[in-house]
Each structure stands twice: as C-alpha cells, then as structure tokens.
Amino acid sequence: MPVICSRPSTIGYDFSNEDSNCLNAHGNIKSCSESLQCAKGYNGTVVVKSCTSTGNYIVGGCNALTAEAVTMENTEKIKDLTSVISSRNGTINATAVLDVMNEITANPTKIGSSARNLSVTLMANVLNDVEGDNNAIVNVEVLEKCAVVVSNVIDSMIIEDESFNDNGVSSASDSNNGNSSTTIKANDKVIKEKMVFVQKVIDLVDKISYLQTKNASLGTSATIVTPKLTIYSKRTDSSSLSSEIFSVGDTQFKAPTELSNQLA
C-alpha cells in the first residue's frame, strides 16, 4: 500500500503550486522541490525530504529576510522594472507597471533612498509615455495609481527622517570624539540629496495635476486623494485665473497676470 505524505505547515514556504510528487513517499523529489518556493519575506532554495511513513513531508532552505535585505531586494526589483521598460519598444502598460510599483513600495519602511529616486524617475517616464497624443485624455486610474506610489515614497522619507531625528544622540557623541566635521558633512550631503528628491516629487505631482484636466473643458476640476497626498486641479482660462482668489492658510491672494497666462 503506497505511503501518502501530507503538506507541512512550515512558515516561510509557498505551497500554491505544489506538485503531486510531494504527496507521494516515492515521488520525484526534484519535481516536488521545483514546484515550491520561498514565501514573500523569505529567500533561499527549497529542499524537500519525503515522508517515510504517513505524515508531513519536510521542507527546508528558506530563511527570513532581514529588513536591510528586503530594502535592497526592493531596490533591485525597481531597477529590473526600469530596465525592462527602457528596453521595450512601443507604449508602456502603465496600469501594470504602477501595480508592480505599488506592490514594491507598499511598505514604506522597506524603501531606501535609491528605491525612492528610481521610483520617482520611473513614474515620470510612465507619465511622459501615457501623455502621448496631445489630444488624448489620460486614464484617471493611471494617475490615481501613480499618486498612491508617490504617497508611499513620501511616507518612506518621512519615516526615515523621524528615525534620523530619534537617533540624533549619535551626532552629539561623534562630536565629543572629534568627528563633528565628518558628521556635519555627511548630514549636509543627505539633506541636499533629499532636497533634490523633494523637487522631483513636486515636479511629478505637478505633472499629475496637469494631466488630470488635460484637454478637459474649461471649468472642469478633479481631485485625487491618497493617505499622504491630495492633488487638486482645475482647468480655466487666464482671465478667470487672474480674477480668482486663492487661499493659503490665513492668506488670500490673486495670481499675477503673467503667472495666470502661464498656468492657464
């Protein structure tokens, strides 16, 4: 009578494509191993040992990724995605690309500065591609997905800044050890890099804002809301814009005529 193995419940393994050989004590172990993979958050190569009597077969080889490893992995995923898009001829499937981007950036604590910058550059390229025909109206879903990814990378930088501020004691300690000059230069470099990144984000948000009402009729307004970002756009002519009153906090003002002509 054949010995039937059962699936283990070991954490860190994905059994969704489990081969039938896994459940047979005399099955092909190679086929079984190749049908399994490490679960998300784990890496390695799955190895299998079949059961010798009725019970679970044994799996091994997958190890939990460290936070640093996950961050590096996410950066590599965005690099690979950028490479694929760069080598492609024809239009980009913007929705599919942004779905992948959203999955990669969904956990802001696992996005480093390199991944943030790559993400913003990639999204700018996607929007330039979907803008395409000057007379076309851009799919709102694409803009909404892009805004979500922007929100994720903004959240990532905020979390990183909070962590940096919480660990500010190390700077004081370095200062006492005669390393204050090196620490200040390093901090200045980080600040400059973040200023460049923030400008890229502003440009990207401006692009989303513009595309929301591109080629729409005058008077059309649109809003995209994410957990960290609200983008409001309104299409109007220069005369209407110059007479409109804007409010920022407690301050109210009218747009100068020159600016109105540029923005209309």
PDB file of C-alpha atoms in Angstrom:
ATOM      1  CA  MET A   1       0.000   0.000   0.000  1.00  0.00           C
ATOM      2  CA  PRO A   2       1.525   3.372  -1.016  1.00  0.00           C
ATOM      3  CA  VAL A   3       2.552   5.786   1.702  1.00  0.00           C
ATOM      4  CA  ILE A   4       0.798   9.144   1.347  1.00  0.00           C
ATOM      5  CA  CYS A   5       2.562  12.252   2.590  1.00  0.00           C
ATOM      6  CA  SER A   6       0.753  15.395   3.677  1.00  0.00           C
ATOM      7  CA  ARG A   7       1.640  19.046   3.235  1.00  0.00           C
ATOM      8  CA  PRO A   8       3.542  20.635   6.141  1.00  0.00           C
ATOM      9  CA  SER A   9       2.505  23.981   7.634  1.00  0.00           C
ATOM     10  CA  THR A  10       6.059  25.294   7.919  1.00  0.00           C
ATOM     11  CA  ILE A  11       6.182  29.110   7.858  1.00  0.00           C
ATOM     12  CA  GLY A  12       8.207  30.709   5.063  1.00  0.00           C
ATOM     13  CA  TYR A  13       7.147  28.446   2.186  1.00  0.00           C
ATOM     14  CA  ASP A  14       4.703  28.883  -0.684  1.00  0.00           C
ATOM     15  CA  PHE A  15       2.844  25.642  -1.462  1.00  0.00           C
ATOM     16  CA  SER A  16       0.407  27.140  -4.001  1.00  0.00           C
ATOM     17  CA  ASN A  17       1.971  25.233  -6.942  1.00  0.00           C
ATOM     18  CA  GLU A  18       2.687  22.034  -5.026  1.00  0.00           C
ATOM     19  CA  ASP A  19       3.391  19.113  -7.348  1.00  0.00           C
ATOM     20  CA  SER A  20       1.605  15.781  -6.765  1.00  0.00           C
ATOM     21  CA  ASN A  21       5.028  14.151  -6.250  1.00  0.00           C
ATOM     22  CA  CYS A  22       5.251  15.958  -2.919  1.00  0.00           C
ATOM     23  CA  LEU A  23       2.402  13.836  -1.558  1.00  0.00           C
ATOM     24  CA  ASN A  24       3.892  10.513  -2.609  1.00  0.00           C
ATOM     25  CA  ALA A  25       6.553   8.972  -0.399  1.00  0.00           C
ATOM     26  CA  HIS A  26       8.178   7.522  -3.527  1.00  0.00           C
ATOM     27  CA  GLY A  27       7.535  10.569  -5.706  1.00  0.00           C
ATOM     28  CA  ASN A  28      10.127  12.571  -7.613  1.00  0.00           C
ATOM     29  CA  ILE A  29      11.735  14.835  -5.003  1.00  0.00           C
ATOM     30  CA  LYS A  30      13.252  17.106  -7.664  1.00  0.00           C
ATOM     31  CA  SER A  31       9.832  17.791  -9.212  1.00  0.00           C
ATOM     32  CA  CYS A  32       8.408  18.445  -5.766  1.00  0.00           C
ATOM     33  CA  SER A  33      11.192  20.858  -4.772  1.00  0.00           C
ATOM     34  CA  GLU A  34      10.940  22.807  -8.023  1.00  0.00           C
ATOM     35  CA  SER A  35       7.194  23.278  -7.566  1.00  0.00           C
ATOM     36  CA  LEU A  36       7.660  25.027  -4.209  1.00  0.00           C
ATOM     37  CA  GLN A  37       9.172  28.396  -3.470  1.00  0.00           C
ATOM     38  CA  CYS A  38      10.027  30.628  -0.541  1.00  0.00           C
ATOM     39  CA  ALA A  39       7.167  32.810   0.680  1.00  0.00           C
ATOM     40  CA  LYS A  40       7.291  36.600   0.469  1.00  0.00           C
ATOM     41  CA  GLY A  41       9.793  37.915   3.004  1.00  0.00           C
ATOM     42  CA  TYR A  42      11.940  34.781   2.748  1.00  0.00           C
ATOM     43  CA  ASN A  43      14.676  33.719   0.353  1.00  0.00           C
ATOM     44  CA  GLY A  44      16.737  30.651  -0.441  1.00  0.00           C
ATOM     45  CA  THR A  45      16.306  27.413  -2.391  1.00  0.00           C
ATOM     46  CA  VAL A  46      13.634  24.960  -1.285  1.00  0.00           C
ATOM     47  CA  VAL A  47      14.835  21.466  -0.407  1.00  0.00           C
ATOM     48  CA  VAL A  48      12.431  18.606   0.314  1.00  0.00           C
ATOM     49  CA  LYS A  49      12.690  15.338   2.237  1.00  0.00           C
ATOM     50  CA  SER A  50       9.847  12.930   1.604  1.00  0.00           C
ATOM     51  CA  CYS A  51       7.973  11.221   4.419  1.00  0.00           C
ATOM     52  CA  THR A  52       8.849   7.585   5.186  1.00  0.00           C
ATOM     53  CA  SER A  53       5.528   6.880   6.869  1.00  0.00           C
ATOM     54  CA  THR A  54       2.166   8.595   6.817  1.00  0.00           C
ATOM     55  CA  GLY A  55       2.725  12.208   7.853  1.00  0.00           C
ATOM     56  CA  ASN A  56       4.142  15.512   6.619  1.00  0.00           C
ATOM     57  CA  TYR A  57       6.998  15.716   4.160  1.00  0.00           C
ATOM     58  CA  ILE A  58       9.800  18.039   5.303  1.00  0.00           C
ATOM     59  CA  VAL A  59      10.864  21.338   3.723  1.00  0.00           C
ATOM     60  CA  GLY A  60      13.926  23.483   4.325  1.00  0.00           C
ATOM     61  CA  GLY A  61      16.163  26.064   2.697  1.00  0.00           C
ATOM     62  CA  CYS A  62      14.121  29.267   3.137  1.00  0.00           C
ATOM     63  CA  ASN A  63      15.259  31.940   5.593  1.00  0.00           C
ATOM     64  CA  ALA A  64      13.553  35.141   6.718  1.00  0.00           C
ATOM     65  CA  LEU A  65      14.937  38.249   5.044  1.00  0.00           C
ATOM     66  CA  THR A  66      16.383  40.952   7.261  1.00  0.00           C
ATOM     67  CA  ALA A  67      14.916  44.462   6.957  1.00  0.00           C
ATOM     68  CA  GLU A  68      18.092  45.558   5.155  1.00  0.00           C
ATOM     69  CA  ALA A  69      17.849  42.640   2.724  1.00  0.00           C
ATOM     70  CA  VAL A  70      14.196  43.436   1.924  1.00  0.00           C
ATOM     71  CA  THR A  71      15.118  47.075   1.256  1.00  0.00           C
ATOM     72  CA  MET A  72      17.921  46.007  -1.092  1.00  0.00           C
ATOM     73  CA  GLU A  73      15.632  43.500  -2.798  1.00  0.00           C
ATOM     74  CA  ASN A  74      13.006  46.203  -3.426  1.00  0.00           C
ATOM     75  CA  THR A  75      15.652  48.456  -4.947  1.00  0.00           C
ATOM     76  CA  GLU A  76      16.740  45.658  -7.299  1.00  0.00           C
ATOM     77  CA  LYS A  77      13.125  44.999  -8.299  1.00  0.00           C
ATOM     78  CA  ILE A  78      12.679  48.652  -9.307  1.00  0.00           C
ATOM     79  CA  LYS A  79      15.985  48.566 -11.217  1.00  0.00           C
ATOM     80  CA  ASP A  80      14.820  45.462 -13.084  1.00  0.00           C
ATOM     81  CA  LEU A  81      11.459  47.076 -13.861  1.00  0.00           C
ATOM     82  CA  THR A  82      13.209  50.208 -15.129  1.00  0.00           C
ATOM     83  CA  SER A  83      15.487  48.077 -17.323  1.00  0.00           C
ATOM     84  CA  VAL A  84      12.539  46.172 -18.813  1.00  0.00           C
ATOM     85  CA  ILE A  85      10.685  49.386 -19.646  1.00  0.00           C
ATOM     86  CA  SER A  86      13.791  51.039 -21.097  1.00  0.00           C
ATOM     87  CA  SER A  87      14.370  48.134 -23.484  1.00  0.00           C
ATOM     88  CA  ARG A  88      10.748  47.912 -24.618  1.00  0.00           C
ATOM     89  CA  ASN A  89       9.557  49.191 -27.988  1.00  0.00           C
ATOM     90  CA  GLY A  90       6.104  50.748 -28.177  1.00  0.00           C
ATOM     91  CA  THR A  91       3.813  52.003 -25.458  1.00  0.00           C
ATOM     92  CA  ILE A  92       4.049  51.048 -21.804  1.00  0.00           C
ATOM     93  CA  ASN A  93       1.259  49.216 -19.983  1.00  0.00           C
ATOM     94  CA  ALA A  94       1.111  51.958 -17.363  1.00  0.00           C
ATOM     95  CA  THR A  95      -1.502  50.248 -15.190  1.00  0.00           C
ATOM     96  CA  ALA A  96       0.542  47.034 -14.937  1.00  0.00           C
ATOM     97  CA  VAL A  97       3.771  48.929 -14.212  1.00  0.00           C
ATOM     98  CA  LEU A  98       2.168  51.029 -11.466  1.00  0.00           C
ATOM     99  CA  ASP A  99       0.549  47.947  -9.912  1.00  0.00           C
ATOM    100  CA  VAL A 100       4.022  46.420  -9.579  1.00  0.00           C
ATOM    101  CA  MET A 101       5.388  49.721  -8.245  1.00  0.00           C
ATOM    102  CA  ASN A 102       2.619  49.894  -5.653  1.00  0.00           C
ATOM    103  CA  GLU A 103       3.370  46.350  -4.514  1.00  0.00           C
ATOM    104  CA  ILE A 104       7.084  47.111  -4.164  1.00  0.00           C
ATOM    105  CA  THR A 105       6.554  50.394  -2.283  1.00  0.00           C
ATOM    106  CA  ALA A 106       3.528  49.268  -0.215  1.00  0.00           C
ATOM    107  CA  ASN A 107       5.653  49.063   2.953  1.00  0.00           C
ATOM    108  CA  PRO A 108       7.381  52.480   3.225  1.00  0.00           C
ATOM    109  CA  THR A 109       9.736  51.190   5.934  1.00  0.00           C
ATOM    110  CA  LYS A 110      11.302  48.883   3.323  1.00  0.00           C
ATOM    111  CA  ILE A 111      12.133  51.585   0.760  1.00  0.00           C
ATOM    112  CA  GLY A 112      15.588  53.164   0.745  1.00  0.00           C
ATOM    113  CA  SER A 113      16.723  56.426  -0.856  1.00  0.00           C
ATOM    114  CA  SER A 114      17.828  54.659  -4.053  1.00  0.00           C
ATOM    115  CA  ALA A 115      14.421  52.991  -4.447  1.00  0.00           C
ATOM    116  CA  ARG A 116      12.672  56.324  -3.835  1.00  0.00           C
ATOM    117  CA  ASN A 117      14.629  58.123  -6.522  1.00  0.00           C
ATOM    118  CA  LEU A 118      14.252  55.266  -9.002  1.00  0.00           C
ATOM    119  CA  SER A 119      10.508  55.158  -8.313  1.00  0.00           C
ATOM    120  CA  VAL A 120      10.013  58.861  -8.990  1.00  0.00           C
ATOM    121  CA  THR A 121      12.085  58.738 -12.185  1.00  0.00           C
ATOM    122  CA  LEU A 122      10.229  55.652 -13.402  1.00  0.00           C
ATOM    123  CA  MET A 123       6.823  57.220 -12.740  1.00  0.00           C
ATOM    124  CA  ALA A 124       7.851  60.375 -14.605  1.00  0.00           C
ATOM    125  CA  ASN A 125       8.801  58.231 -17.599  1.00  0.00           C
ATOM    126  CA  VAL A 126       5.477  56.367 -17.414  1.00  0.00           C
ATOM    127  CA  LEU A 127       3.505  59.622 -17.340  1.00  0.00           C
ATOM    128  CA  ASN A 128       5.502  61.027 -20.254  1.00  0.00           C
ATOM    129  CA  ASP A 129       4.610  57.895 -22.187  1.00  0.00           C
ATOM    130  CA  VAL A 130       0.881  57.894 -21.365  1.00  0.00           C
ATOM    131  CA  GLU A 131       0.630  61.615 -22.129  1.00  0.00           C
ATOM    132  CA  GLY A 132       1.458  60.697 -25.721  1.00  0.00           C
ATOM    133  CA  ASP A 133      -1.188  62.165 -28.004  1.00  0.00           C
ATOM    134  CA  ASN A 134      -1.664  65.852 -27.229  1.00  0.00           C
ATOM    135  CA  ASN A 135      -5.400  65.459 -27.763  1.00  0.00           C
ATOM    136  CA  ALA A 136      -5.844  62.378 -25.580  1.00  0.00           C
ATOM    137  CA  ILE A 137      -7.299  62.368 -22.077  1.00  0.00           C
ATOM    138  CA  VAL A 138      -5.147  60.363 -19.679  1.00  0.00           C
ATOM    139  CA  ASN A 139      -6.743  57.422 -17.863  1.00  0.00           C
ATOM    140  CA  VAL A 140      -7.701  58.601 -14.350  1.00  0.00           C
ATOM    141  CA  GLU A 141      -6.875  55.178 -12.896  1.00  0.00           C
ATOM    142  CA  VAL A 142      -3.257  55.572 -14.024  1.00  0.00           C
ATOM    143  CA  LEU A 143      -2.990  58.957 -12.302  1.00  0.00           C
ATOM    144  CA  GLU A 144      -4.563  57.601  -9.124  1.00  0.00           C
ATOM    145  CA  LYS A 145      -2.170  54.648  -9.024  1.00  0.00           C
ATOM    146  CA  CYS A 146       0.767  56.983  -9.631  1.00  0.00           C
ATOM    147  CA  ALA A 147      -0.390  59.241  -6.773  1.00  0.00           C
ATOM    148  CA  VAL A 148      -0.523  56.227  -4.430  1.00  0.00           C
ATOM    149  CA  VAL A 149       3.093  55.325  -5.245  1.00  0.00           C
ATOM    150  CA  VAL A 150       4.102  58.972  -4.724  1.00  0.00           C
ATOM    151  CA  SER A 151       2.355  58.831  -1.356  1.00  0.00           C
ATOM    152  CA  ASN A 152       4.291  55.673  -0.468  1.00  0.00           C
ATOM    153  CA  VAL A 153       7.706  57.172  -1.262  1.00  0.00           C
ATOM    154  CA  ILE A 154       6.850  60.397   0.598  1.00  0.00           C
ATOM    155  CA  ASP A 155       5.871  58.296   3.612  1.00  0.00           C
ATOM    156  CA  SER A 156       9.177  56.454   3.310  1.00  0.00           C
ATOM    157  CA  MET A 157      11.171  59.675   3.528  1.00  0.00           C
ATOM    158  CA  ILE A 158       9.111  60.915   6.496  1.00  0.00           C
ATOM    159  CA  ILE A 159       9.717  57.650   8.371  1.00  0.00           C
ATOM    160  CA  GLU A 160      13.442  57.822   7.585  1.00  0.00           C
ATOM    161  CA  ASP A 161      13.620  61.435   8.828  1.00  0.00           C
ATOM    162  CA  GLU A 162      11.845  60.527  12.058  1.00  0.00           C
ATOM    163  CA  SER A 163      14.301  57.697  12.619  1.00  0.00           C
ATOM    164  CA  PHE A 164      17.220  60.025  11.878  1.00  0.00           C
ATOM    165  CA  ASN A 165      15.943  62.583  14.403  1.00  0.00           C
ATOM    166  CA  ASP A 166      15.368  59.909  17.035  1.00  0.00           C
ATOM    167  CA  ASN A 167      18.995  58.827  16.667  1.00  0.00           C
ATOM    168  CA  GLY A 168      20.384  62.364  16.835  1.00  0.00           C
ATOM    169  CA  VAL A 169      22.252  61.483  20.028  1.00  0.00           C
ATOM    170  CA  SER A 170      24.888  59.695  17.937  1.00  0.00           C
ATOM    171  CA  SER A 171      25.817  63.003  16.315  1.00  0.00           C
ATOM    172  CA  ALA A 172      26.494  64.557  19.696  1.00  0.00           C
ATOM    173  CA  SER A 173      28.567  61.541  20.663  1.00  0.00           C
ATOM    174  CA  ASP A 174      30.580  61.806  17.450  1.00  0.00           C
ATOM    175  CA  SER A 175      31.163  65.478  18.172  1.00  0.00           C
ATOM    176  CA  ASN A 176      32.744  64.641  21.502  1.00  0.00           C
ATOM    177  CA  ASN A 177      35.057  62.222  19.735  1.00  0.00           C
ATOM    178  CA  GLY A 178      36.355  64.832  17.315  1.00  0.00           C
ATOM    179  CA  ASN A 179      34.281  63.617  14.385  1.00  0.00           C
ATOM    180  CA  SER A 180      31.832  66.544  14.285  1.00  0.00           C
ATOM    181  CA  SER A 181      33.148  67.865  10.940  1.00  0.00           C
ATOM    182  CA  THR A 182      32.702  64.497   9.214  1.00  0.00           C
ATOM    183  CA  THR A 183      29.217  64.091  10.708  1.00  0.00           C
ATOM    184  CA  ILE A 184      28.108  67.568   9.581  1.00  0.00           C
ATOM    185  CA  LYS A 185      29.379  66.980   6.028  1.00  0.00           C
ATOM    186  CA  ALA A 186      27.561  63.636   5.870  1.00  0.00           C
ATOM    187  CA  ASN A 187      24.355  65.237   7.150  1.00  0.00           C
ATOM    188  CA  ASP A 188      24.663  68.097   4.644  1.00  0.00           C
ATOM    189  CA  LYS A 189      25.002  65.596   1.810  1.00  0.00           C
ATOM    190  CA  VAL A 190      21.874  63.735   2.939  1.00  0.00           C
ATOM    191  CA  ILE A 191      19.923  66.996   3.193  1.00  0.00           C
ATOM    192  CA  LYS A 192      20.969  68.069  -0.323  1.00  0.00           C
ATOM    193  CA  GLU A 193      20.011  64.681  -1.750  1.00  0.00           C
ATOM    194  CA  LYS A 194      16.602  64.910  -0.109  1.00  0.00           C
ATOM    195  CA  MET A 195      16.080  68.427  -1.449  1.00  0.00           C
ATOM    196  CA  VAL A 196      16.722  67.107  -4.970  1.00  0.00           C
ATOM    197  CA  PHE A 197      14.305  64.250  -4.326  1.00  0.00           C
ATOM    198  CA  VAL A 198      11.613  66.603  -2.998  1.00  0.00           C
ATOM    199  CA  GLN A 199      11.903  68.727  -6.150  1.00  0.00           C
ATOM    200  CA  LYS A 200      11.443  65.589  -8.267  1.00  0.00           C
ATOM    201  CA  VAL A 201       8.311  64.742  -6.279  1.00  0.00           C
ATOM    202  CA  ILE A 202       6.969  68.288  -6.736  1.00  0.00           C
ATOM    203  CA  ASP A 203       7.556  68.048 -10.496  1.00  0.00           C
ATOM    204  CA  LEU A 204       5.791  64.676 -10.578  1.00  0.00           C
ATOM    205  CA  VAL A 205       2.801  65.975  -8.612  1.00  0.00           C
ATOM    206  CA  ASP A 206       2.631  68.970 -10.963  1.00  0.00           C
ATOM    207  CA  LYS A 207       2.558  66.522 -13.876  1.00  0.00           C
ATOM    208  CA  ILE A 208      -0.267  64.509 -12.329  1.00  0.00           C
ATOM    209  CA  SER A 209      -2.156  67.713 -11.611  1.00  0.00           C
ATOM    210  CA  TYR A 210      -1.775  68.884 -15.203  1.00  0.00           C
ATOM    211  CA  LEU A 211      -2.806  65.546 -16.703  1.00  0.00           C
ATOM    212  CA  GLN A 212      -5.927  65.348 -14.513  1.00  0.00           C
ATOM    213  CA  THR A 213      -7.667  68.042 -16.541  1.00  0.00           C
ATOM    214  CA  LYS A 214      -5.631  67.972 -19.748  1.00  0.00           C
ATOM    215  CA  ASN A 215      -7.922  68.618 -22.748  1.00  0.00           C
ATOM    216  CA  ALA A 216     -10.964  68.780 -20.461  1.00  0.00           C
ATOM    217  CA  SER A 217     -13.479  71.548 -20.952  1.00  0.00           C
ATOM    218  CA  LEU A 218     -12.967  74.868 -19.137  1.00  0.00           C
ATOM    219  CA  GLY A 219     -14.243  74.804 -15.590  1.00  0.00           C
ATOM    220  CA  THR A 220     -13.507  71.098 -15.134  1.00  0.00           C
ATOM    221  CA  SER A 221     -11.926  70.224 -11.780  1.00  0.00           C
ATOM    222  CA  ALA A 222     -10.524  66.935 -10.486  1.00  0.00           C
ATOM    223  CA  THR A 223      -9.171  65.645  -7.185  1.00  0.00           C
ATOM    224  CA  ILE A 224      -7.044  62.653  -6.264  1.00  0.00           C
ATOM    225  CA  VAL A 225      -6.767  61.763  -2.577  1.00  0.00           C
ATOM    226  CA  THR A 226      -4.235  59.354  -1.035  1.00  0.00           C
ATOM    227  CA  PRO A 227      -3.302  58.839   2.647  1.00  0.00           C
ATOM    228  CA  LYS A 228      -0.480  61.411   2.376  1.00  0.00           C
ATOM    229  CA  LEU A 229      -1.422  63.458  -0.661  1.00  0.00           C
ATOM    230  CA  THR A 230      -4.310  65.433  -2.148  1.00  0.00           C
ATOM    231  CA  ILE A 231      -3.930  66.680  -5.718  1.00  0.00           C
ATOM    232  CA  TYR A 232      -6.491  69.202  -6.930  1.00  0.00           C
ATOM    233  CA  SER A 233      -6.652  70.538 -10.478  1.00  0.00           C
ATOM    234  CA  LYS A 234      -8.961  72.952 -12.258  1.00  0.00           C
ATOM    235  CA  ARG A 235      -8.857  73.873 -15.932  1.00  0.00           C
ATOM    236  CA  THR A 236      -9.567  77.516 -16.593  1.00  0.00           C
ATOM    237  CA  ASP A 237      -8.578  80.374 -18.879  1.00  0.00           C
ATOM    238  CA  SER A 238      -6.149  83.148 -17.978  1.00  0.00           C
ATOM    239  CA  SER A 239      -8.835  85.789 -17.402  1.00  0.00           C
ATOM    240  CA  SER A 240     -10.691  83.564 -14.933  1.00  0.00           C
ATOM    241  CA  LEU A 241      -7.464  82.603 -13.218  1.00  0.00           C
ATOM    242  CA  SER A 242      -6.350  86.205 -12.805  1.00  0.00           C
ATOM    243  CA  SER A 243      -9.624  87.104 -11.070  1.00  0.00           C
ATOM    244  CA  GLU A 244      -9.767  84.036  -8.842  1.00  0.00           C
ATOM    245  CA  ILE A 245      -8.829  84.401  -5.174  1.00  0.00           C
ATOM    246  CA  PHE A 246      -6.559  81.723  -3.704  1.00  0.00           C
ATOM    247  CA  SER A 247      -6.268  80.904  -0.010  1.00  0.00           C
ATOM    248  CA  VAL A 248      -3.169  79.530   1.683  1.00  0.00           C
ATOM    249  CA  GLY A 249      -3.695  79.306   5.413  1.00  0.00           C
ATOM    250  CA  ASP A 250      -4.927  82.718   6.549  1.00  0.00           C
ATOM    251  CA  THR A 251      -3.514  84.460   3.472  1.00  0.00           C
ATOM    252  CA  GLN A 252      -5.569  85.253   0.396  1.00  0.00           C
ATOM    253  CA  PHE A 253      -4.130  86.471  -2.908  1.00  0.00           C
ATOM    254  CA  LYS A 254      -4.728  86.756  -6.639  1.00  0.00           C
ATOM    255  CA  ALA A 255      -2.393  85.235  -9.204  1.00  0.00           C
ATOM    256  CA  PRO A 256      -0.311  87.829 -11.111  1.00  0.00           C
ATOM    257  CA  THR A 257      -1.327  88.234 -14.756  1.00  0.00           C
ATOM    258  CA  GLU A 258       1.972  86.809 -16.025  1.00  0.00           C
ATOM    259  CA  LEU A 259       1.567  83.711 -13.841  1.00  0.00           C
ATOM    260  CA  SER A 260      -2.075  83.361 -14.851  1.00  0.00           C
ATOM    261  CA  ASN A 261      -1.102  83.292 -18.531  1.00  0.00           C
ATOM    262  CA  GLN A 262       1.496  80.589 -17.836  1.00  0.00           C
ATOM    263  CA  LEU A 263      -0.791  78.369 -15.744  1.00  0.00           C
ATOM    264  CA  ALA A 264      -3.983  78.635 -17.800  1.00  0.00           C
TER     265      ALA A 264
END
